[in-house]
Amino acid sequence: LNVANTLTVSSGTMTHGTSTVTAASYSQGGGTFTGGSASVDINGGFDLSAGVFTSTSGTLYVSGTFTHSGGTFTHNSGTVSLDGNGQTLVGATTFNNLTKTVSSSATLTLPASTTTTVAGTLTWQGASGQLLNIRSSSNGVRAILDSQSTRSVQYLDIKDLNNTSTLVLGCYTGCSDSGNNQRVAFSQPTVTLGVSGSPFAENAGVA
C-alpha cells in the first residue's frame, strides 16, 4: 500500500499484514490500527491523538515528528527507526527498540519532564565530527529516559537528560557532555585493585 498523502485512521480498524505500507505522513484520531510483520514507512510526521495503534513487529520508519498526545501506542516488540534529520518526540511513549543513526549532525529532541521508555535496544549514533545532539524540548528542564535493556550509543552531544534506568547510560565513544545530565557517564569508570604479595591477592579468594 502506497499512500501519496496522509494515511488517516479515524474510526474502524485497519489491519496491516505482510506488505509494506508507505505514506507521506500518518494521523490517527480514533479507531484501531493493527500492525503486521512488514515495514511501515512514514515519510513525514506520525501523529496519534486517540484510538489504538499497534505497531508492526518489524520496523516503523518515521522521518518527521513522532507525536503521541493521546490514545494507546503498543510497540508489538518491533522497532521504531527515526530516519529523518532533526526530529522531535512528543508525549510519553514506550518503545521496544528505538533507533536514530545519522552521518551528518542532527538533533533529536525529547519531551521535557516526560518519560520516553525503551524496553528493548536503544540505538543512538552519530559519526566522528558529526554528532547526534540529544536535547530536551525545554532548555534547562530534563527530559526523562528509561532505557531498560541494551544500549548502542556513540558520537552524541547530550544535554538536559535524566536517565532513570537502574543502569547508568554510558556514552564513551566520541560523546560530549553539554550539562544538566543525570545518571549519564561520559568516561569509563576506573577500577583499582589492591594486590598483596603476588598477582593473586589473598583477599581475592584465589588459592
Coordinates of C-alpha atoms in Angstrom, one line a residue:
L1 CA 0.0 0.0 0.0
N2 CA 1.4 3.3 -1.1
V3 CA -0.4 6.5 0.1
A4 CA 0.8 9.7 -1.6
N5 CA -0.6 11.9 1.1
T6 CA -1.6 11.4 4.7
L7 CA -2.7 7.9 5.9
T8 CA -5.6 8.7 8.2
V9 CA -7.3 6.4 10.7
S10 CA -10.3 8.0 12.5
S11 CA -12.7 5.0 13.1
G12 CA -13.0 1.3 12.4
T13 CA -10.0 -1.0 12.1
M14 CA -7.1 -1.0 9.6
T15 CA -5.2 -4.3 9.6
H16 CA -1.7 -4.3 8.2
G17 CA -0.3 -7.6 7.1
T18 CA 2.8 -8.7 5.3
S19 CA 3.1 -6.0 2.7
T20 CA 5.0 -2.7 3.2
V21 CA 2.9 0.4 3.9
T22 CA 4.3 3.7 2.7
A23 CA 2.7 7.1 3.4
A24 CA 3.7 10.8 3.3
S25 CA 2.5 11.1 6.9
Y26 CA 0.3 9.3 9.4
S27 CA -2.6 10.7 11.5
Q28 CA -4.9 8.8 13.9
G29 CA -7.7 10.4 15.9
G30 CA -9.7 7.3 16.6
G31 CA -10.2 3.7 15.6
T32 CA -7.6 0.9 15.5
F33 CA -4.5 0.2 13.5
T34 CA -3.3 -3.4 13.9
G35 CA 0.3 -3.9 12.7
G36 CA 1.5 -6.9 10.9
S37 CA 5.1 -8.0 10.3
A38 CA 6.1 -5.9 7.3
S39 CA 7.6 -2.4 7.4
V40 CA 5.6 0.8 7.8
D41 CA 7.4 3.7 6.2
I42 CA 6.1 7.2 7.2
N43 CA 8.0 9.8 5.2
G44 CA 6.9 12.7 7.4
G45 CA 5.2 13.1 10.8
F46 CA 3.4 10.4 12.9
D47 CA 0.5 11.7 15.0
L48 CA -1.5 9.6 17.4
S49 CA -4.1 11.6 19.3
A50 CA -6.8 8.9 20.0
G51 CA -7.5 5.3 19.3
V52 CA -5.2 2.3 19.4
F53 CA -2.1 1.9 17.3
T54 CA -0.4 -1.5 17.5
S55 CA 2.8 -1.1 15.6
T56 CA 4.4 -3.6 13.2
S57 CA 6.5 -6.3 14.7
G58 CA 9.0 -5.3 12.0
T59 CA 10.2 -1.7 11.6
L60 CA 8.2 1.5 11.7
Y61 CA 10.2 4.2 10.0
V62 CA 9.3 7.9 10.8
S63 CA 11.1 10.8 9.2
G64 CA 9.3 13.7 10.9
T65 CA 8.0 14.4 14.4
F66 CA 6.7 11.5 16.4
T67 CA 3.6 12.7 18.3
H68 CA 1.8 10.6 20.9
S69 CA -0.6 13.0 22.5
G70 CA -3.4 10.6 23.2
G71 CA -4.7 7.1 22.6
T72 CA -2.6 3.9 23.0
F73 CA 0.7 3.1 21.3
T74 CA 1.6 -0.6 21.6
H75 CA 5.1 -1.4 20.3
N76 CA 4.4 -5.1 19.4
S77 CA 8.1 -6.0 20.0
G78 CA 9.1 -4.1 16.9
T79 CA 11.5 -1.3 16.1
V80 CA 10.9 2.4 15.6
S81 CA 13.5 3.9 13.4
L82 CA 13.8 7.7 13.3
D83 CA 15.3 8.2 9.8
G84 CA 14.8 12.0 9.3
N85 CA 17.2 14.8 10.1
G86 CA 16.2 16.9 13.1
Q87 CA 13.4 15.1 14.8
T88 CA 11.2 15.5 17.9
L89 CA 9.4 13.1 20.2
V90 CA 6.2 14.5 21.7
G91 CA 4.4 12.7 24.6
A92 CA 5.1 9.8 26.8
T93 CA 5.8 6.6 24.8
T94 CA 7.0 3.1 25.5
F95 CA 9.1 1.7 22.6
N96 CA 10.6 -1.7 22.2
N97 CA 13.7 -0.8 20.0
L98 CA 14.3 2.8 19.3
T99 CA 16.9 3.8 16.7
K100 CA 18.3 7.0 15.3
T101 CA 21.6 6.9 13.4
V102 CA 23.0 9.9 11.4
S103 CA 26.0 10.5 9.3
S104 CA 25.5 14.3 9.4
S105 CA 25.0 16.4 12.5
A106 CA 21.3 16.4 13.6
T107 CA 19.2 16.9 16.8
L108 CA 16.8 14.5 18.5
T109 CA 14.5 16.4 20.9
L110 CA 12.9 14.6 23.7
P111 CA 9.8 15.8 25.7
A112 CA 10.8 17.7 28.8
S113 CA 9.7 16.3 32.2
T114 CA 8.2 13.3 30.3
T115 CA 9.3 9.7 30.2
T116 CA 10.5 8.0 27.0
T117 CA 10.7 4.3 27.7
V118 CA 12.8 1.9 25.6
A119 CA 12.2 -1.7 26.7
G120 CA 14.5 -3.2 24.1
T121 CA 17.6 -1.8 22.4
L122 CA 18.3 1.9 22.3
T123 CA 20.5 2.9 19.3
W124 CA 21.6 6.5 19.2
Q125 CA 24.6 7.1 16.9
G126 CA 26.2 10.0 15.2
A127 CA 29.6 10.0 13.5
S128 CA 33.0 11.4 14.1
G129 CA 32.7 15.1 13.8
Q130 CA 29.0 14.8 13.1
L131 CA 27.4 14.4 16.5
L132 CA 23.8 13.5 17.1
N133 CA 22.6 16.1 19.6
I134 CA 20.2 14.8 22.3
R135 CA 18.1 17.7 23.7
S136 CA 15.1 18.4 25.9
S137 CA 12.1 20.3 24.4
S138 CA 12.6 22.9 27.2
N139 CA 16.1 24.3 27.8
G140 CA 17.3 23.5 31.3
V141 CA 14.5 21.1 32.0
R142 CA 15.5 17.5 31.8
A143 CA 13.8 15.0 29.5
I144 CA 13.4 11.6 31.1
L145 CA 14.8 8.4 29.6
D146 CA 14.1 4.9 30.9
S147 CA 16.3 2.7 28.8
Q148 CA 15.8 -0.8 30.2
S149 CA 17.9 -3.1 28.2
T150 CA 20.8 -2.9 25.6
R151 CA 22.3 0.4 24.6
S152 CA 24.3 1.2 21.5
V153 CA 25.3 4.8 21.8
Q154 CA 28.2 6.8 20.4
Y155 CA 29.1 10.2 19.0
L156 CA 26.4 12.1 20.9
D157 CA 26.2 15.5 22.4
I158 CA 23.8 15.2 25.4
K159 CA 22.1 18.0 27.4
D160 CA 19.3 18.0 29.9
L161 CA 18.8 14.3 30.1
N162 CA 17.7 12.3 33.2
N163 CA 18.3 8.6 32.8
T164 CA 16.0 6.8 35.3
S165 CA 17.1 3.3 34.5
T166 CA 18.8 1.3 37.2
L167 CA 21.8 1.2 34.8
V168 CA 23.9 4.3 34.1
L169 CA 23.8 5.3 30.4
G170 CA 27.4 5.1 29.3
C171 CA 28.3 7.1 26.2
Y172 CA 32.1 6.6 25.9
T173 CA 32.9 6.9 22.2
G174 CA 33.1 10.4 20.8
C175 CA 30.5 11.7 23.3
S176 CA 30.1 15.2 24.7
D177 CA 28.5 16.4 28.0
S178 CA 26.7 19.7 27.5
G179 CA 25.4 19.7 31.0
N180 CA 22.5 19.1 33.3
N181 CA 22.5 15.3 32.8
Q182 CA 21.7 12.7 35.4
R183 CA 23.0 9.1 35.5
V184 CA 24.8 9.6 32.2
A185 CA 28.5 8.7 32.1
F186 CA 31.0 10.1 29.5
S187 CA 34.1 8.3 30.6
Q188 CA 34.8 4.7 31.6
P189 CA 35.0 4.1 35.3
T190 CA 38.5 3.3 36.6
V191 CA 38.8 0.2 38.8
T192 CA 41.8 -0.1 41.1
L193 CA 42.6 -3.5 42.5
G194 CA 44.6 -3.9 45.7
V195 CA 47.3 -6.6 45.3
S196 CA 49.3 -8.1 48.1
G197 CA 52.4 -10.2 47.5
S198 CA 51.5 -11.9 44.2
P199 CA 49.2 -11.2 41.3
F200 CA 46.7 -13.4 43.1
A201 CA 45.8 -11.5 46.3
E202 CA 44.7 -13.4 49.3
N203 CA 41.5 -11.3 49.6
A204 CA 40.6 -12.2 46.0
G205 CA 39.7 -15.7 47.2
V206 CA 42.1 -17.5 44.8
A207 CA 44.1 -20.4 46.1

